[in-house]
Amino acid sequence: MEVVDRLARIEKLITIGSKNVLTTDEVAMLLGISTSRVRHLVCDRDIPHYRKGNKTYFRKSEIEDWQLSQRIPTNEEINKKATTHVVLNRI
């Protein structure tokens, strides 16, 4: 990647960081996926979005929440939950 390309990417990322409403291209860059993948997520209604005419917009905070929506518990959390379940449900 050339220096000019890197600078352009950095500039776009800085712009995304300061915005609250994003376009499809900006969401793709933020998520590190292709624009077509974002469009598929929109089409399948798997990602929160808004429409104004034929344009699609995304609220940055909702995208960040969506990214973190399927948290995987740690082994420690699973073990604590299992221990609690065994203690409370003894026969």
Tab-separated table of N, CA and C in Angstrom:
chain	number	residue	atom	x	y	z
A	1	MET	N	0.849	-1.174	0.000
A	1	MET	CA	0.000	0.000	0.000
A	1	MET	C	0.898	1.241	0.000
A	2	GLU	N	0.631	2.151	-0.911
A	2	GLU	CA	1.453	3.358	-1.019
A	2	GLU	C	1.126	4.346	0.093
A	3	VAL	N	2.026	5.269	0.304
A	3	VAL	CA	1.874	6.270	1.344
A	3	VAL	C	0.610	7.104	1.111
A	4	VAL	N	0.340	7.456	-0.121
A	4	VAL	CA	-0.840	8.262	-0.444
A	4	VAL	C	-2.117	7.501	-0.085
A	5	ASP	N	-2.137	6.199	-0.392
A	5	ASP	CA	-3.296	5.377	-0.055
A	5	ASP	C	-3.476	5.269	1.450
A	6	ARG	N	-2.372	5.099	2.145
A	6	ARG	CA	-2.437	5.019	3.604
A	6	ARG	C	-2.947	6.311	4.218
A	7	LEU	N	-2.471	7.426	3.710
A	7	LEU	CA	-2.931	8.726	4.215
A	7	LEU	C	-4.423	8.924	3.948
A	8	ALA	N	-4.882	8.509	2.784
A	8	ALA	CA	-6.304	8.618	2.450
A	8	ALA	C	-7.134	7.761	3.398
A	9	ARG	N	-6.657	6.552	3.688
A	9	ARG	CA	-7.368	5.668	4.613
A	9	ARG	C	-7.404	6.259	6.018
A	10	ILE	N	-6.293	6.803	6.473
A	10	ILE	CA	-6.239	7.431	7.797
A	10	ILE	C	-7.212	8.606	7.860
A	11	GLU	N	-7.246	9.406	6.810
A	11	GLU	CA	-8.156	10.546	6.761
A	11	GLU	C	-9.612	10.085	6.846
A	12	LYS	N	-9.954	9.028	6.125
A	12	LYS	CA	-11.320	8.492	6.166
A	12	LYS	C	-11.664	7.981	7.561
A	13	LEU	N	-10.723	7.287	8.201
A	13	LEU	CA	-10.971	6.764	9.539
A	13	LEU	C	-11.146	7.882	10.557
A	14	ILE	N	-10.400	8.952	10.406
A	14	ILE	CA	-10.556	10.106	11.301
A	14	ILE	C	-11.931	10.736	11.096
A	15	THR	N	-12.350	10.842	9.841
A	15	THR	CA	-13.663	11.392	9.533
A	15	THR	C	-14.761	10.521	10.136
A	16	ILE	N	-14.633	9.207	9.984
A	16	ILE	CA	-15.623	8.286	10.549
A	16	ILE	C	-15.696	8.445	12.065
A	17	GLY	N	-14.552	8.628	12.696
A	17	GLY	CA	-14.503	8.779	14.148
A	17	GLY	C	-15.253	9.991	14.656
A	18	SER	N	-15.376	11.014	13.840
A	18	SER	CA	-16.030	12.244	14.281
A	18	SER	C	-17.501	12.323	13.878
A	19	LYS	N	-17.990	11.356	13.105
A	19	LYS	CA	-19.369	11.382	12.631
A	19	LYS	C	-20.269	10.495	13.474
A	20	ASN	N	-21.559	10.848	13.547
A	20	ASN	CA	-22.545	10.022	14.239
A	20	ASN	C	-23.368	9.187	13.267
A	21	VAL	N	-23.522	9.672	12.045
A	21	VAL	CA	-24.296	8.978	11.019
A	21	VAL	C	-23.340	8.597	9.897
A	22	LEU	N	-23.388	7.316	9.507
A	22	LEU	CA	-22.439	6.796	8.532
A	22	LEU	C	-23.131	6.286	7.278
A	23	THR	N	-22.383	6.244	6.190
A	23	THR	CA	-22.853	5.678	4.936
A	23	THR	C	-22.447	4.203	4.865
A	24	THR	N	-22.916	3.528	3.848
A	24	THR	CA	-22.578	2.119	3.656
A	24	THR	C	-21.070	1.931	3.525
A	25	ASP	N	-20.419	2.770	2.736
A	25	ASP	CA	-18.967	2.664	2.561
A	25	ASP	C	-18.228	2.875	3.886
A	26	GLU	N	-18.693	3.820	4.676
A	26	GLU	CA	-18.038	4.103	5.953
A	26	GLU	C	-18.230	2.948	6.932
A	27	VAL	N	-19.407	2.347	6.944
A	27	VAL	CA	-19.645	1.198	7.821
A	27	VAL	C	-18.761	0.027	7.402
A	28	ALA	N	-18.624	-0.178	6.107
A	28	ALA	CA	-17.751	-1.244	5.610
A	28	ALA	C	-16.325	-1.032	6.099
A	29	MET	N	-15.847	0.185	6.026
A	29	MET	CA	-14.492	0.489	6.476
A	29	MET	C	-14.379	0.306	7.991
A	30	LEU	N	-15.383	0.771	8.727
A	30	LEU	CA	-15.381	0.645	10.176
A	30	LEU	C	-15.351	-0.816	10.613
A	31	LEU	N	-16.117	-1.660	9.929
A	31	LEU	CA	-16.203	-3.070	10.280
A	31	LEU	C	-15.106	-3.919	9.645
A	32	GLY	N	-14.428	-3.362	8.656
A	32	GLY	CA	-13.384	-4.117	7.969
A	32	GLY	C	-13.939	-5.187	7.049
A	33	ILE	N	-15.106	-4.917	6.464
A	33	ILE	CA	-15.731	-5.849	5.526
A	33	ILE	C	-16.033	-5.110	4.231
A	34	SER	N	-16.445	-5.836	3.215
A	34	SER	CA	-16.728	-5.206	1.926
A	34	SER	C	-18.061	-4.469	1.954
A	35	THR	N	-18.194	-3.515	1.052
A	35	THR	CA	-19.441	-2.769	0.921
A	35	THR	C	-20.578	-3.704	0.537
A	36	SER	N	-20.290	-4.673	-0.317
A	36	SER	CA	-21.350	-5.609	-0.717
A	36	SER	C	-21.814	-6.450	0.470
A	37	ARG	N	-20.904	-6.777	1.393
A	37	ARG	CA	-21.306	-7.529	2.590
A	37	ARG	C	-22.223	-6.689	3.465
A	38	VAL	N	-21.930	-5.404	3.585
A	38	VAL	CA	-22.805	-4.505	4.347
A	38	VAL	C	-24.187	-4.472	3.690
A	39	ARG	N	-24.220	-4.394	2.365
A	39	ARG	CA	-25.504	-4.381	1.654
A	39	ARG	C	-26.292	-5.661	1.893
A	40	HIS	N	-25.592	-6.795	1.939
A	40	HIS	CA	-26.268	-8.068	2.236
A	40	HIS	C	-26.837	-8.062	3.661
A	41	LEU	N	-26.077	-7.531	4.610
A	41	LEU	CA	-26.561	-7.433	5.988
A	41	LEU	C	-27.793	-6.546	6.068
A	42	VAL	N	-27.804	-5.466	5.285
A	42	VAL	CA	-28.955	-4.566	5.240
A	42	VAL	C	-30.153	-5.291	4.633
A	43	CYS	N	-29.935	-5.950	3.512
A	43	CYS	CA	-31.002	-6.669	2.811
A	43	CYS	C	-31.632	-7.733	3.702
A	44	ASP	N	-30.792	-8.418	4.488
A	44	ASP	CA	-31.271	-9.466	5.388
A	44	ASP	C	-31.784	-8.909	6.718
A	45	ARG	N	-31.696	-7.595	6.881
A	45	ARG	CA	-32.099	-6.899	8.105
A	45	ARG	C	-31.338	-7.420	9.332
A	46	ASP	N	-30.084	-7.727	9.122
A	46	ASP	CA	-29.232	-8.218	10.202
A	46	ASP	C	-28.460	-7.104	10.897
A	47	ILE	N	-28.458	-5.914	10.332
A	47	ILE	CA	-27.705	-4.795	10.883
A	47	ILE	C	-28.665	-3.601	10.994
A	48	PRO	N	-28.610	-2.862	12.106
A	48	PRO	CA	-29.523	-1.718	12.250
A	48	PRO	C	-29.179	-0.616	11.245
A	49	HIS	N	-30.214	-0.116	10.579
A	49	HIS	CA	-29.986	0.912	9.558
A	49	HIS	C	-31.238	1.751	9.351
A	50	TYR	N	-31.084	2.825	8.587
A	50	TYR	CA	-32.165	3.758	8.270
A	50	TYR	C	-32.158	4.011	6.777
A	51	ARG	N	-33.318	4.312	6.238
A	51	ARG	CA	-33.416	4.634	4.811
A	51	ARG	C	-34.031	6.018	4.645
A	52	LYS	N	-33.479	6.755	3.740
A	52	LYS	CA	-34.011	8.055	3.334
A	52	LYS	C	-33.964	8.040	1.812
A	53	GLY	N	-35.133	7.814	1.200
A	53	GLY	CA	-35.164	7.651	-0.247
A	53	GLY	C	-34.448	6.365	-0.610
A	54	ASN	N	-33.484	6.451	-1.502
A	54	ASN	CA	-32.730	5.247	-1.883
A	54	ASN	C	-31.366	5.180	-1.190
A	55	LYS	N	-31.161	6.012	-0.196
A	55	LYS	CA	-29.902	6.031	0.556
A	55	LYS	C	-30.070	5.267	1.868
A	56	THR	N	-29.008	4.609	2.284
A	56	THR	CA	-29.001	3.872	3.543
A	56	THR	C	-28.001	4.534	4.486
A	57	TYR	N	-28.459	4.739	5.728
A	57	TYR	CA	-27.620	5.371	6.737
A	57	TYR	C	-27.581	4.500	7.983
A	58	PHE	N	-26.532	4.697	8.766
A	58	PHE	CA	-26.322	3.917	9.974
A	58	PHE	C	-25.941	4.849	11.111
A	59	ARG	N	-26.479	4.611	12.288
A	59	ARG	CA	-26.068	5.361	13.471
A	59	ARG	C	-24.839	4.642	14.041
A	60	LYS	N	-23.759	5.365	14.182
A	60	LYS	CA	-22.488	4.776	14.604
A	60	LYS	C	-22.621	4.031	15.934
A	61	SER	N	-23.317	4.608	16.889
A	61	SER	CA	-23.473	3.972	18.204
A	61	SER	C	-24.216	2.639	18.081
A	62	GLU	N	-25.195	2.564	17.181
A	62	GLU	CA	-25.928	1.315	16.985
A	62	GLU	C	-25.057	0.251	16.330
A	63	ILE	N	-24.179	0.665	15.427
A	63	ILE	CA	-23.265	-0.276	14.789
A	63	ILE	C	-22.289	-0.832	15.828
A	64	GLU	N	-21.794	0.030	16.698
A	64	GLU	CA	-20.884	-0.423	17.748
A	64	GLU	C	-21.591	-1.382	18.701
A	65	ASP	N	-22.842	-1.078	19.077
A	65	ASP	CA	-23.623	-1.980	19.925
A	65	ASP	C	-23.874	-3.306	19.212
A	66	TRP	N	-24.167	-3.242	17.926
A	66	TRP	CA	-24.418	-4.446	17.125
A	66	TRP	C	-23.168	-5.326	17.075
A	67	GLN	N	-22.006	-4.694	16.933
A	67	GLN	CA	-20.748	-5.442	16.898
A	67	GLN	C	-20.537	-6.245	18.180
A	68	LEU	N	-20.969	-5.700	19.297
A	68	LEU	CA	-20.721	-6.317	20.599
A	68	LEU	C	-21.946	-7.041	21.153
A	69	SER	N	-22.915	-7.332	20.312
A	69	SER	CA	-24.195	-7.865	20.791
A	69	SER	C	-24.156	-9.344	21.172
A	70	GLN	N	-23.217	-10.096	20.699
A	70	GLN	CA	-23.188	-11.529	20.987
A	70	GLN	C	-21.940	-11.881	21.777
A	71	ARG	N	-21.943	-11.446	23.022
A	71	ARG	CA	-20.788	-11.651	23.894
A	71	ARG	C	-20.650	-13.127	24.252
A	72	ILE	N	-19.437	-13.609	24.225
A	72	ILE	CA	-19.131	-14.978	24.592
A	72	ILE	C	-18.606	-14.974	26.030
A	73	PRO	N	-19.266	-15.713	26.933
A	73	PRO	CA	-18.806	-15.708	28.328
A	73	PRO	C	-17.454	-16.403	28.477
A	74	THR	N	-16.705	-15.972	29.471
A	74	THR	CA	-15.411	-16.596	29.755
A	74	THR	C	-15.631	-17.939	30.452
A	75	ASN	N	-14.611	-18.753	30.471
A	75	ASN	CA	-14.693	-20.039	31.178
A	75	ASN	C	-14.997	-19.836	32.654
A	76	GLU	N	-14.437	-18.795	33.243
A	76	GLU	CA	-14.687	-18.494	34.653
A	76	GLU	C	-16.163	-18.188	34.887
A	77	GLU	N	-16.764	-17.391	34.005
A	77	GLU	CA	-18.191	-17.067	34.136
A	77	GLU	C	-19.057	-18.318	33.986
A	78	ILE	N	-18.703	-19.170	33.058
A	78	ILE	CA	-19.456	-20.415	32.852
A	78	ILE	C	-19.343	-21.310	34.084
A	79	ASN	N	-18.137	-21.426	34.622
A	79	ASN	CA	-17.933	-22.259	35.817
A	79	ASN	C	-18.706	-21.717	37.013
A	80	LYS	N	-18.718	-20.405	37.206
A	80	LYS	CA	-19.476	-19.804	38.310
A	80	LYS	C	-20.968	-20.073	38.143
A	81	LYS	N	-21.463	-19.937	36.931
A	81	LYS	CA	-22.881	-20.183	36.663
A	81	LYS	C	-23.219	-21.654	36.913
A	82	ALA	N	-22.337	-22.555	36.496
A	82	ALA	CA	-22.559	-23.980	36.709
A	82	ALA	C	-22.557	-24.310	38.199
A	83	THR	N	-21.614	-23.727	38.942
A	83	THR	CA	-21.548	-23.956	40.383
A	83	THR	C	-22.804	-23.463	41.068
A	84	THR	N	-23.253	-22.280	40.710
A	84	THR	CA	-24.487	-21.726	41.271
A	84	THR	C	-25.675	-22.613	40.950
A	85	HIS	N	-25.740	-23.108	39.752
A	85	HIS	CA	-26.848	-23.971	39.330
A	85	HIS	C	-26.851	-25.269	40.147
A	86	VAL	N	-25.663	-25.863	40.337
A	86	VAL	CA	-25.561	-27.125	41.095
A	86	VAL	C	-25.975	-26.901	42.543
A	87	VAL	N	-25.508	-25.796	43.144
A	87	VAL	CA	-25.827	-25.521	44.546
A	87	VAL	C	-27.322	-25.271	44.745
A	88	LEU	N	-27.943	-24.523	43.844
A	88	LEU	CA	-29.348	-24.177	43.988
A	88	LEU	C	-30.307	-25.289	43.593
A	89	ASN	N	-29.834	-26.227	42.788
A	89	ASN	CA	-30.736	-27.267	42.272
A	89	ASN	C	-30.379	-28.664	42.749
A	90	ARG	N	-29.824	-28.766	43.950
A	90	ARG	CA	-29.510	-30.094	44.507
A	90	ARG	C	-30.801	-30.837	44.809
A	91	ILE	N	-30.736	-32.126	44.603
A	91	ILE	CA	-31.929	-32.958	44.867
A	91	ILE	C	-31.843	-33.552	46.251
